[in-house]
Coordinates of C-alpha atoms in Angstrom, one line a residue:
Chain A
X1 CA 212.9 81.2 171.9
X2 CA 212.8 77.4 172.7
X3 CA 209.4 76.0 173.1
X4 CA 210.1 74.2 176.4
X5 CA 211.1 77.4 178.1
X6 CA 208.0 79.1 176.9
X7 CA 205.7 76.3 178.1
X8 CA 207.4 76.4 181.6
X9 CA 207.0 80.2 181.8
X10 CA 203.3 79.9 180.7
X11 CA 202.8 77.4 183.5
X12 CA 204.5 79.7 186.0
X13 CA 202.2 82.5 184.7
X14 CA 199.2 80.4 185.3
X15 CA 200.2 79.6 188.9
X16 CA 200.7 83.3 189.6
X17 CA 197.4 84.2 187.8
X18 CA 195.5 81.9 190.1
X19 CA 197.1 83.2 193.2
X20 CA 196.3 86.7 192.1
X21 CA 192.7 85.7 191.5
X22 CA 192.4 84.6 195.1
X23 CA 193.5 88.0 196.1
X24 CA 191.6 90.0 193.6
X25 CA 188.3 88.2 194.0
X26 CA 187.9 89.4 197.6
X27 CA 189.1 92.9 196.7
X28 CA 186.7 93.1 193.8
X29 CA 183.7 91.8 195.7
X30 CA 184.2 94.1 198.7
X31 CA 184.7 97.0 196.2
X32 CA 181.6 96.1 194.2
X33 CA 179.4 95.6 197.2
X34 CA 180.5 98.1 199.7
X35 CA 182.2 100.8 197.6
X36 CA 185.4 100.4 199.6
X37 CA 188.9 99.8 198.3
X38 CA 190.4 97.7 201.0
X39 CA 194.0 99.0 201.0
X40 CA 194.8 96.7 203.9
X41 CA 194.0 93.7 201.7
X42 CA 197.8 93.1 200.9
X43 CA 198.3 93.3 204.7
X44 CA 195.9 90.5 205.2
X45 CA 197.7 88.5 202.5
X46 CA 201.1 88.9 204.2
X47 CA 199.6 88.4 207.7
X48 CA 198.1 85.1 206.5
X49 CA 201.4 84.0 205.1
X50 CA 203.2 84.8 208.3
X51 CA 200.6 83.1 210.5
X52 CA 200.9 80.1 208.2
X53 CA 204.7 80.2 208.6
X54 CA 204.4 80.3 212.4
X55 CA 201.8 77.4 212.3
X56 CA 204.3 75.3 210.3
X57 CA 207.0 76.1 212.8
X58 CA 204.8 75.3 215.8
X59 CA 202.9 72.3 214.6
X60 CA 205.0 71.1 211.6
X61 CA 202.0 70.8 209.3
X62 CA 201.4 72.9 206.1
X63 CA 197.8 71.7 205.9
X64 CA 197.0 73.0 209.4
X65 CA 198.6 76.3 208.4
X66 CA 196.4 76.5 205.3
X67 CA 193.4 76.0 207.5
X68 CA 194.2 78.2 210.4
X69 CA 195.6 81.3 208.7
X70 CA 192.3 82.1 206.8
X71 CA 190.4 81.6 210.0
X72 CA 192.6 84.0 212.0
X73 CA 192.5 86.6 209.2
X74 CA 188.8 86.2 208.8
X75 CA 188.2 86.7 212.5
X76 CA 190.3 89.9 212.4
X77 CA 188.4 91.0 209.3
X78 CA 185.1 90.4 211.2
X79 CA 186.2 92.6 214.1
X80 CA 187.4 95.4 211.8
X81 CA 184.2 95.4 209.8
X82 CA 181.9 95.3 212.8
X83 CA 183.8 97.7 215.0
X84 CA 185.1 100.3 212.6
X85 CA 184.2 100.1 209.0
X86 CA 180.5 99.9 209.7
X87 CA 180.6 103.2 211.7
X88 CA 181.9 104.9 208.5
X89 CA 179.3 103.3 206.3
X90 CA 178.1 106.4 204.5
X91 CA 181.6 107.9 204.2
X92 CA 183.3 105.9 201.5
X93 CA 186.5 107.9 201.2
X94 CA 186.9 107.8 205.0
X95 CA 186.5 104.0 204.9
X96 CA 189.4 103.9 202.3
X97 CA 191.5 106.2 204.4
X98 CA 190.8 103.9 207.4
X99 CA 192.1 100.9 205.5
X100 CA 195.1 103.0 204.4
X101 CA 196.0 103.8 208.0
X102 CA 195.4 100.1 208.8
X103 CA 197.8 99.1 206.0
X104 CA 200.5 101.4 207.5
X105 CA 200.0 99.9 211.0
X106 CA 199.9 96.3 209.6
X107 CA 203.2 96.8 207.6
X108 CA 205.0 98.1 210.7
X109 CA 203.6 95.5 213.1
X110 CA 204.4 92.6 210.8
X111 CA 207.9 93.8 210.4
X112 CA 208.2 94.2 214.1
X113 CA 207.1 90.6 214.9
X114 CA 208.4 88.6 212.0
X115 CA 211.5 90.7 211.2
X116 CA 212.7 92.5 208.1
X117 CA 214.4 89.5 206.4
X118 CA 213.1 87.2 203.7
X119 CA 211.5 84.1 205.2
X120 CA 211.2 81.0 203.1
X121 CA 208.2 78.8 203.6
X122 CA 208.7 75.0 203.1
X123 CA 206.2 73.4 200.8
X124 CA 204.3 70.4 202.3
X125 CA 206.5 67.3 202.1
X126 CA 203.8 65.4 200.1
X127 CA 204.2 67.9 197.3
X128 CA 207.9 68.4 197.4
X129 CA 209.9 67.3 194.4
X130 CA 209.4 67.9 190.7
X131 CA 208.1 66.3 187.5
X132 CA 209.5 66.4 184.0
X133 CA 207.5 68.6 181.6
X134 CA 208.9 68.7 178.0
X135 CA 212.3 67.6 179.4
X136 CA 212.4 70.3 182.1
X137 CA 212.0 70.0 185.8
X138 CA 208.8 71.6 187.2
X139 CA 208.0 71.6 190.9
X140 CA 205.0 69.4 191.9
X141 CA 203.9 72.1 194.3
X142 CA 203.4 74.7 191.6
X143 CA 201.5 72.2 189.5
X144 CA 199.2 71.3 192.4
X145 CA 198.6 75.1 193.0
X146 CA 197.0 75.3 189.6
X147 CA 194.5 72.6 190.6
X148 CA 194.0 74.2 194.0
X149 CA 193.4 77.6 192.5
X150 CA 191.1 76.2 189.9
X151 CA 189.0 74.4 192.6
X152 CA 188.7 77.4 194.8
X153 CA 187.8 79.6 191.8
X154 CA 185.1 77.2 190.6
X155 CA 183.7 76.9 194.2
X156 CA 183.5 80.7 194.4
X157 CA 181.7 81.0 191.1
X158 CA 179.2 78.3 192.1
X159 CA 178.7 80.0 195.4
X160 CA 178.0 83.3 193.7
X161 CA 176.1 82.2 190.7
X162 CA 174.0 79.2 191.9
X163 CA 173.1 79.9 195.6
X164 CA 170.7 82.1 197.3
X165 CA 173.5 83.9 199.2
X166 CA 175.3 84.4 195.9
X167 CA 172.2 85.9 194.4
X168 CA 171.9 88.3 197.3
X169 CA 175.5 89.4 197.0
X170 CA 175.1 89.9 193.2
X171 CA 172.0 91.9 193.8
X172 CA 173.8 93.9 196.5
X173 CA 176.6 94.8 194.0
X174 CA 174.2 96.3 191.6
X175 CA 172.0 98.0 194.1
X176 CA 172.5 97.5 197.9
X177 CA 169.7 99.9 198.9
X178 CA 167.2 97.9 196.9
X179 CA 168.4 94.7 198.6
X180 CA 167.9 96.1 202.0
X181 CA 164.5 97.4 200.9
X182 CA 163.6 93.7 200.2
X183 CA 164.0 93.0 203.9
X184 CA 167.4 91.5 203.7
X185 CA 169.9 92.6 206.3
X186 CA 172.5 94.1 204.0
X187 CA 174.9 94.7 207.0
X188 CA 175.4 91.0 207.5
X189 CA 176.0 90.5 203.8
X190 CA 178.7 93.2 204.0
X191 CA 180.2 91.4 207.0
X192 CA 180.1 88.1 205.3
X193 CA 181.8 89.3 202.1
X194 CA 184.4 91.2 204.0
X195 CA 185.3 88.2 206.1
X196 CA 185.3 85.9 203.0
X197 CA 187.6 88.4 201.2
X198 CA 190.1 88.7 204.0
X199 CA 190.1 84.9 204.5
X200 CA 190.8 84.4 200.8
X201 CA 193.7 86.9 200.9
X202 CA 195.2 85.0 203.8
X203 CA 194.7 81.7 202.1
X204 CA 196.5 83.1 199.0
X205 CA 199.3 84.3 201.4
X206 CA 199.9 80.8 202.8
X207 CA 199.6 79.0 199.4
X208 CA 202.0 81.5 197.8
X209 CA 204.5 81.3 200.6
X210 CA 206.6 78.5 199.2
X211 CA 206.8 80.3 195.8
X212 CA 207.2 84.0 196.6
X213 CA 208.7 83.7 200.1
X214 CA 207.6 86.3 202.7
X215 CA 209.1 89.7 203.4
X216 CA 208.1 93.2 204.3
X217 CA 206.8 95.1 201.3
X218 CA 205.3 92.0 199.7
X219 CA 201.9 93.2 201.0
X220 CA 201.9 96.3 198.8
X221 CA 203.6 94.5 195.9
X222 CA 200.7 92.1 195.7
X223 CA 198.1 94.7 196.5
X224 CA 199.1 96.8 193.6
X225 CA 198.9 93.9 191.2
X226 CA 195.5 93.0 192.6
X227 CA 194.3 96.6 192.2
X228 CA 195.4 96.5 188.5
X229 CA 193.5 93.3 188.1
X230 CA 190.3 94.9 189.4
X231 CA 190.8 98.0 187.3
X232 CA 191.3 95.8 184.2
X233 CA 188.6 93.3 184.9
X234 CA 186.0 95.6 186.3
X235 CA 184.8 95.8 189.8
X236 CA 182.4 93.5 191.5
X237 CA 182.6 90.7 189.0
X238 CA 184.4 87.3 189.6
X239 CA 184.7 86.7 185.9
X240 CA 186.3 90.1 185.4
X241 CA 188.7 89.3 188.3
X242 CA 189.6 86.0 186.7
X243 CA 190.2 87.5 183.3
X244 CA 192.2 90.4 184.8
X245 CA 194.2 88.0 186.9
X246 CA 195.2 85.9 183.9
X247 CA 196.2 89.0 181.9
X248 CA 198.2 90.5 184.7
X249 CA 199.7 87.2 185.9
X250 CA 200.8 86.2 182.5
X251 CA 202.2 89.7 181.6
X252 CA 204.0 89.8 185.0
X253 CA 205.6 86.4 184.7
X254 CA 206.5 86.6 181.0
X255 CA 207.7 90.2 181.4
X256 CA 209.9 89.3 184.3
X257 CA 211.4 86.4 182.4
X258 CA 212.1 88.3 179.1
X259 CA 212.3 92.1 179.9
X260 CA 212.9 92.3 183.6
X261 CA 213.5 96.1 183.6
X262 CA 210.2 97.0 182.2
X263 CA 207.8 94.2 183.3
X264 CA 206.0 96.6 185.6
X265 CA 205.8 99.2 182.9
X266 CA 204.2 96.7 180.5
X267 CA 201.5 95.9 183.1
X268 CA 200.9 99.7 183.5
X269 CA 200.6 100.1 179.8
X270 CA 198.1 97.2 179.7
X271 CA 196.0 98.9 182.3
X272 CA 196.2 102.3 180.5
X273 CA 195.2 100.6 177.3
X274 CA 192.1 99.0 178.9
X275 CA 191.1 102.3 180.4
X276 CA 191.3 103.9 177.0
X277 CA 189.0 101.4 175.5
X278 CA 186.7 100.5 178.4
X279 CA 187.0 102.9 181.4
X280 CA 184.8 100.5 183.4
X281 CA 187.1 97.5 182.9
X282 CA 186.8 94.6 180.5
X283 CA 183.7 93.0 182.1
X284 CA 182.6 95.8 184.5
X285 CA 179.1 97.0 184.6
X286 CA 179.4 99.5 187.3
X287 CA 181.2 102.9 187.6
X288 CA 183.3 103.1 190.8
Chain B
X1 CA 182.0 138.6 220.9
X2 CA 183.6 138.2 217.5
X3 CA 184.7 134.7 216.8
X4 CA 188.3 133.5 217.2
X5 CA 188.7 133.2 213.5
X6 CA 187.5 136.7 212.7
X7 CA 190.0 138.0 215.3
X8 CA 192.6 135.9 213.6
X9 CA 191.8 137.4 210.3
X10 CA 192.1 141.0 211.6
X11 CA 195.5 140.2 213.1
X12 CA 196.5 138.0 210.1
X13 CA 198.8 140.7 208.6
X14 CA 200.7 141.3 211.7
X15 CA 200.9 137.6 212.5
X16 CA 202.3 136.9 209.1
X17 CA 204.8 139.6 209.4
X18 CA 206.0 138.4 212.8
X19 CA 206.1 134.9 211.5
X20 CA 208.2 135.9 208.6
X21 CA 210.7 137.7 210.7
X22 CA 210.9 134.7 213.1
X23 CA 211.6 132.4 210.1
X24 CA 214.4 134.7 209.0
X25 CA 215.9 134.9 212.5
X26 CA 215.4 131.2 213.2
X27 CA 218.5 129.8 211.3
X28 CA 220.7 132.3 213.0
X29 CA 219.9 131.0 216.4
X30 CA 219.1 127.3 215.8
X31 CA 221.5 124.4 215.5
X32 CA 222.3 123.0 212.1
X33 CA 220.1 120.0 213.0
X34 CA 217.1 122.2 213.7
X35 CA 217.7 124.2 210.6
X36 CA 217.7 121.1 208.4
X37 CA 214.5 119.9 210.2
X38 CA 212.6 123.1 209.3
X39 CA 214.0 123.0 205.7
X40 CA 212.5 119.6 205.4
X41 CA 209.2 120.9 206.7
X42 CA 209.1 123.6 204.0
X43 CA 209.7 121.0 201.3
X44 CA 207.0 118.7 202.6
X45 CA 204.5 121.6 203.2
X46 CA 204.7 122.3 199.4
X47 CA 204.2 118.6 198.8
X48 CA 201.2 118.5 201.1
X49 CA 199.6 121.6 199.7
X50 CA 199.9 120.3 196.2
X51 CA 198.0 117.2 197.2
X52 CA 195.4 119.4 198.9
X53 CA 194.7 121.0 195.4
X54 CA 193.5 117.5 194.4
X55 CA 192.1 116.0 197.6
X56 CA 190.6 119.1 199.2
X57 CA 189.7 121.3 196.2
X58 CA 189.0 119.1 193.2
X59 CA 187.7 116.0 194.9
X60 CA 190.2 113.9 193.1
X61 CA 191.5 111.3 195.7
X62 CA 195.0 110.6 194.4
X63 CA 196.7 107.9 196.4
X64 CA 199.9 108.1 194.2
X65 CA 201.0 111.6 194.5
X66 CA 204.5 110.4 195.3
X67 CA 204.9 109.7 191.6
X68 CA 205.6 113.4 190.9
X69 CA 207.6 113.9 194.1
X70 CA 209.9 111.2 192.9
X71 CA 209.9 112.3 189.3
X72 CA 211.0 115.8 190.3
X73 CA 213.8 114.4 192.4
X74 CA 215.0 111.9 189.8
X75 CA 214.9 114.5 186.9
X76 CA 217.0 116.9 189.1
X77 CA 219.4 114.1 190.0
X78 CA 219.9 113.1 186.4
X79 CA 220.4 116.6 185.1
X80 CA 222.5 117.8 188.1
X81 CA 224.9 114.8 187.9
X82 CA 225.3 114.8 184.1
X83 CA 225.1 118.5 183.2
X84 CA 224.6 121.3 185.6
X85 CA 223.2 122.1 189.1
X86 CA 222.4 125.7 188.1
X87 CA 218.8 126.3 189.2
X88 CA 218.1 128.6 186.2
X89 CA 218.4 125.5 184.1
X90 CA 217.3 122.7 186.4
X91 CA 214.2 124.4 187.7
X92 CA 212.5 124.8 184.3
X93 CA 213.5 121.3 183.2
X94 CA 212.0 119.8 186.4
X95 CA 208.8 121.8 186.2
X96 CA 208.3 120.9 182.5
X97 CA 209.2 117.3 183.2
X98 CA 206.7 116.9 186.1
X99 CA 204.0 118.7 184.1
X100 CA 204.5 116.2 181.2
X101 CA 204.5 113.3 183.7
X102 CA 201.3 114.6 185.2
X103 CA 199.7 115.2 181.8
X104 CA 200.3 111.6 180.7
X105 CA 199.2 110.0 184.0
X106 CA 196.3 112.4 184.3
X107 CA 195.1 111.7 180.7
X108 CA 194.6 108.0 181.6
X109 CA 193.6 108.5 185.3
X110 CA 190.9 111.0 184.5
X111 CA 189.1 108.5 182.3
X112 CA 188.1 106.9 185.6
X113 CA 186.6 108.5 188.7
X114 CA 186.1 107.8 192.3
X115 CA 187.7 104.6 193.5
X116 CA 189.1 103.5 190.2
X117 CA 190.9 106.8 190.0
X118 CA 192.3 106.1 193.5
X119 CA 193.5 102.6 192.5
X120 CA 194.9 103.8 189.2
X121 CA 197.0 106.6 190.7
X122 CA 198.3 104.3 193.5
X123 CA 199.2 101.7 190.9
X124 CA 200.9 104.3 188.6
X125 CA 203.1 105.5 191.4
X126 CA 204.2 101.9 192.3
X127 CA 205.0 101.4 188.6
X128 CA 207.4 104.4 188.8
X129 CA 208.9 102.8 192.0
X130 CA 209.4 99.5 190.1
X131 CA 211.1 101.3 187.2
X132 CA 213.3 103.3 189.5
X133 CA 214.4 100.0 191.2
X134 CA 214.9 98.0 188.0
X135 CA 216.2 100.5 185.4
X136 CA 219.6 100.7 187.1
X137 CA 221.5 102.4 184.2
X138 CA 219.5 105.6 184.5
X139 CA 218.1 105.5 188.1
X140 CA 220.9 103.9 190.0
X141 CA 218.6 101.0 191.0
X142 CA 217.8 100.5 194.7
X143 CA 220.8 102.8 195.7
X144 CA 219.2 105.8 193.9
X145 CA 221.3 108.7 192.6
X146 CA 223.8 110.1 195.1
X147 CA 226.3 112.9 195.0
X148 CA 223.9 115.5 193.7
X149 CA 225.8 118.8 193.7
X150 CA 224.7 121.8 195.7
X151 CA 222.4 124.2 193.9
X152 CA 223.8 127.3 192.1
X153 CA 222.3 130.3 190.4
X154 CA 223.9 132.6 187.9
X155 CA 224.6 133.3 184.3
X156 CA 227.9 132.5 182.6
X157 CA 230.9 132.9 185.0
X158 CA 229.1 134.8 187.7
X159 CA 227.7 131.9 189.7
X160 CA 226.6 131.8 193.3
X161 CA 226.6 128.4 195.1
X162 CA 224.2 127.6 198.0
X163 CA 226.9 125.6 199.7
X164 CA 225.7 125.1 203.3
X165 CA 222.5 123.9 205.0
X166 CA 222.1 127.5 206.3
X167 CA 222.1 128.9 202.8
X168 CA 219.8 126.2 201.5
X169 CA 217.3 126.9 204.3
X170 CA 216.6 130.3 202.6
X171 CA 216.2 128.6 199.2
X172 CA 213.5 126.3 200.7
X173 CA 211.9 129.1 202.6
X174 CA 211.5 131.3 199.5
X175 CA 210.2 128.4 197.4
X176 CA 207.7 127.6 200.1
X177 CA 206.5 131.2 200.3
X178 CA 206.1 131.5 196.5
X179 CA 204.4 128.1 196.2
X180 CA 202.0 129.0 199.1
X181 CA 201.2 132.3 197.6
X182 CA 200.6 130.9 194.1
X183 CA 198.4 128.1 195.3
X184 CA 196.4 130.5 197.5
X185 CA 195.9 132.8 194.5
X186 CA 194.9 129.7 192.5
X187 CA 192.2 128.4 194.9
X188 CA 190.7 131.9 195.3
X189 CA 190.6 132.5 191.6
X190 CA 187.5 131.7 189.4
X191 CA 189.4 128.6 188.4
X192 CA 189.7 127.5 192.0
X193 CA 186.0 128.3 192.6
X194 CA 185.1 126.1 189.6
X195 CA 187.2 123.2 191.0
X196 CA 185.3 123.5 194.3
X197 CA 182.1 123.4 192.3
X198 CA 183.2 120.3 190.5
X199 CA 184.1 118.7 193.8
X200 CA 180.7 119.2 195.3
X201 CA 178.6 118.5 192.2
X202 CA 180.3 117.7 188.9
X203 CA 177.0 117.1 187.0
X204 CA 175.7 120.6 187.9
X205 CA 179.0 122.2 186.7
X206 CA 178.7 120.3 183.4
X207 CA 175.1 121.5 183.0
X208 CA 176.3 125.1 183.6
X209 CA 178.6 124.6 180.6
X210 CA 181.9 124.0 182.3
X211 CA 184.3 121.6 180.5
X212 CA 185.0 119.8 183.8
X213 CA 187.5 117.3 182.3
X214 CA 189.7 120.2 181.3
X215 CA 189.5 121.8 184.8
X216 CA 190.4 118.5 186.4
X217 CA 193.2 117.9 184.0
X218 CA 194.6 121.4 184.8
X219 CA 194.3 120.8 188.5
X220 CA 196.0 117.4 188.2
X221 CA 198.9 118.9 186.2
X222 CA 199.4 121.9 188.5
X223 CA 199.4 119.6 191.5
X224 CA 201.9 117.4 189.8
X225 CA 204.1 120.4 189.0
X226 CA 204.1 121.6 192.7
X227 CA 204.8 118.0 193.9
X228 CA 207.6 117.8 191.4
X229 CA 209.0 121.1 192.8
X230 CA 209.0 119.7 196.3
X231 CA 210.7 116.5 195.1
X232 CA 213.3 118.7 193.4
X233 CA 214.0 120.6 196.6
X234 CA 214.1 117.4 198.6
X235 CA 216.8 116.0 196.2
X236 CA 218.9 119.1 196.5
X237 CA 218.4 119.1 200.2
X238 CA 219.5 115.4 200.7
X239 CA 222.0 115.6 197.7
X240 CA 220.5 112.2 197.1
X241 CA 217.4 110.7 195.6
X242 CA 216.2 107.2 196.4
X243 CA 213.4 104.9 195.0
X244 CA 211.6 105.4 198.4
X245 CA 210.5 108.8 197.1
X246 CA 208.2 107.0 194.8
X247 CA 207.0 104.4 197.3
X248 CA 203.4 104.2 198.7
X249 CA 204.6 105.1 202.1
X250 CA 205.6 108.5 200.7
X251 CA 202.2 109.0 199.2
X252 CA 200.8 107.8 202.5
X253 CA 202.8 110.2 204.5
X254 CA 201.7 113.2 202.5
X255 CA 198.1 111.9 202.6
X256 CA 198.3 111.8 206.4
X257 CA 199.6 115.4 206.4
X258 CA 196.6 116.6 204.4
X259 CA 194.0 114.7 206.4
X260 CA 195.4 115.5 209.8
X261 CA 195.9 119.1 208.9
X262 CA 192.5 119.4 207.3
X263 CA 191.9 119.1 203.6
X264 CA 190.7 122.0 201.5
X265 CA 192.5 124.8 203.5
X266 CA 196.1 124.8 202.3
X267 CA 197.2 126.1 205.7
X268 CA 196.0 122.8 207.2
X269 CA 198.1 120.5 205.2
X270 CA 201.1 122.8 205.8
X271 CA 200.4 122.4 209.5
X272 CA 200.1 118.7 209.0
X273 CA 203.6 118.7 207.4
X274 CA 205.0 120.4 210.5
X275 CA 203.4 117.8 212.7
X276 CA 204.3 114.7 210.7
X277 CA 207.9 115.8 210.0
X278 CA 208.7 117.2 213.4
X279 CA 207.1 114.7 215.7
X280 CA 209.1 111.7 214.7
X281 CA 212.3 113.4 215.6
X282 CA 211.0 113.6 219.2
X283 CA 209.0 110.4 219.3
X284 CA 211.3 108.0 217.5
X285 CA 214.0 108.4 220.2
X286 CA 211.5 106.7 222.5
X287 CA 210.0 104.2 220.1
X288 CA 211.0 102.5 216.9
X289 CA 207.4 102.1 215.8
X290 CA 206.8 105.5 214.3
X291 CA 204.9 104.3 211.3
X292 CA 202.4 102.4 213.4
X293 CA 201.9 105.4 215.7
X294 CA 201.4 107.7 212.7
X295 CA 198.9 105.2 211.2
X296 CA 197.1 105.1 214.5
X297 CA 196.9 108.9 214.9
X298 CA 195.7 109.1 211.3
X299 CA 192.9 106.6 211.9
X300 CA 191.8 108.5 215.0
X301 CA 191.5 111.6 212.9
X302 CA 189.6 109.8 210.2
X303 CA 187.2 108.4 212.8
X304 CA 186.7 111.3 215.1
X305 CA 187.9 114.5 213.4
X306 CA 187.7 114.1 209.6
X307 CA 188.0 117.9 209.1
X308 CA 191.5 117.8 210.6
X309 CA 193.2 120.3 212.9
X310 CA 191.8 123.2 211.0
X311 CA 188.3 121.7 211.5
X312 CA 188.9 121.4 215.2
X313 CA 190.1 125.0 215.4
X314 CA 187.0 126.2 213.6
X315 CA 184.9 124.1 216.0
X316 CA 186.6 125.7 219.0
X317 CA 186.0 129.1 217.5
X318 CA 182.3 128.4 216.9
X319 CA 181.8 127.0 220.4
X320 CA 183.2 130.0 222.1
X321 CA 181.0 132.1 219.8
X322 CA 177.8 130.1 220.1
X323 CA 176.2 131.7 223.2
X324 CA 175.8 135.0 221.4
X325 CA 174.3 133.6 218.3
X326 CA 170.6 134.0 217.8

């Protein structure tokens, strides 16, 4: 295989990995902290993407879309958490079932409003065009996504590792009862993490729009990959989510390029292999 | 005053008998559309009860049960199109095939528990979906496998063919009754009791000397076999199998049947299947948004009646009984 094609595919893989990381980070933190698999997470991703698309159509600005979509999704996440999920707090399976029903409603509503066709999202004009990498064209937008993803990722790690809030969240992941015993209102920590997670999913939805396009079914496609990331990386850890994202993102991209029929199977085999060696995930400390 | 439920049990035999006679008479008086509707209900009732074995009895929350439903359908589609539609041959192949599939998925899935198990099973079923879409040579890609011949039974040259929807209704009815009886025996057996024990406290069962992993593996495999059976019937019924049988909405639909009906009761999920498969044929003529309505009803049950219809019935029975209780 020629080297230039491999390099281009590796770059594509990196772009996809970082987008996955934005999705999986929220999913993993919510899971680690609240013991809830948010199955509507993919719905938030697609919802964010569609809101972004509408903002671009209304106001003609990609950057405004990138700002507004996470805010709208975050607000929706806030309402859901405060009104419903909190009521089911001690019933974890019911919480998951709730998000499952939500995902079903979301999928139908999104199809209703935005239609069943593939919608393409224009990249911002400032980042349109392409650069030459090893003699091949590579879109500027994809390249800038690598930087964008890296910046958001670093910001998240700093937030979680070096701030007081981050310390509370990390403590909550290992033992939420102990944290509330220390006089910290764990309910608001839950709300904050849930809102942050849904906002990140919507952010990823907008950012990924110009690459993946938007269509019904994308919500679950991306959710499944994010779940695999969390299972592989271990839940409740950002570093695990990053490692898992890179493994899954690279496997998915390279698999699609070279063995399209079985790319999903390869990912599944990867997940099965990790479960054989480390049932808690590569960097996981906690049993789900 | 005896409770409603106790009364029900006393009359259970007669009710069952009357029900059976009604089910036999039904296709003779109903239109072919109504016959096919009830045939579908039988198929999905088997599917829902098989998930109940996991969700309601073993405490294994599988969100990817469609994997085995689709597997049964695809194996049948492949065998019936390329070799024979004789049920004496296709049935064992499908049962063994789904058992193998469940053994392999279960082997990995049961290394996890709780939420990881849920995520793994969901991901596994979506992988099947992806393979069904992409591996066009065997699965027919997104079109699926069409033109599946009608089922036959017989040995050698003496072959009977279930050629009409009316005739297939009885095939589905008999499979439903057998599956219901078998699963009922199963959950009332010592094996089923042990599963319930594992659901409520696995550590205690381990301490009592039970090899809980083996029990869960058995339950997962049996549930996979019954799900495969329902997928097998569904493929014969439609004479077509599509990748959607693997899709998360299929897992979702059967999950909704179990929860709305009431997990851990077998009859509940069967009732759930009746509701979920019959209602859309009335409602969707009024509204296109059936999935959203189903999702909403589901959420309402999760929030306010987590024990499902069976739970509500029991509550009614208890309330009418309560004044006489000490």
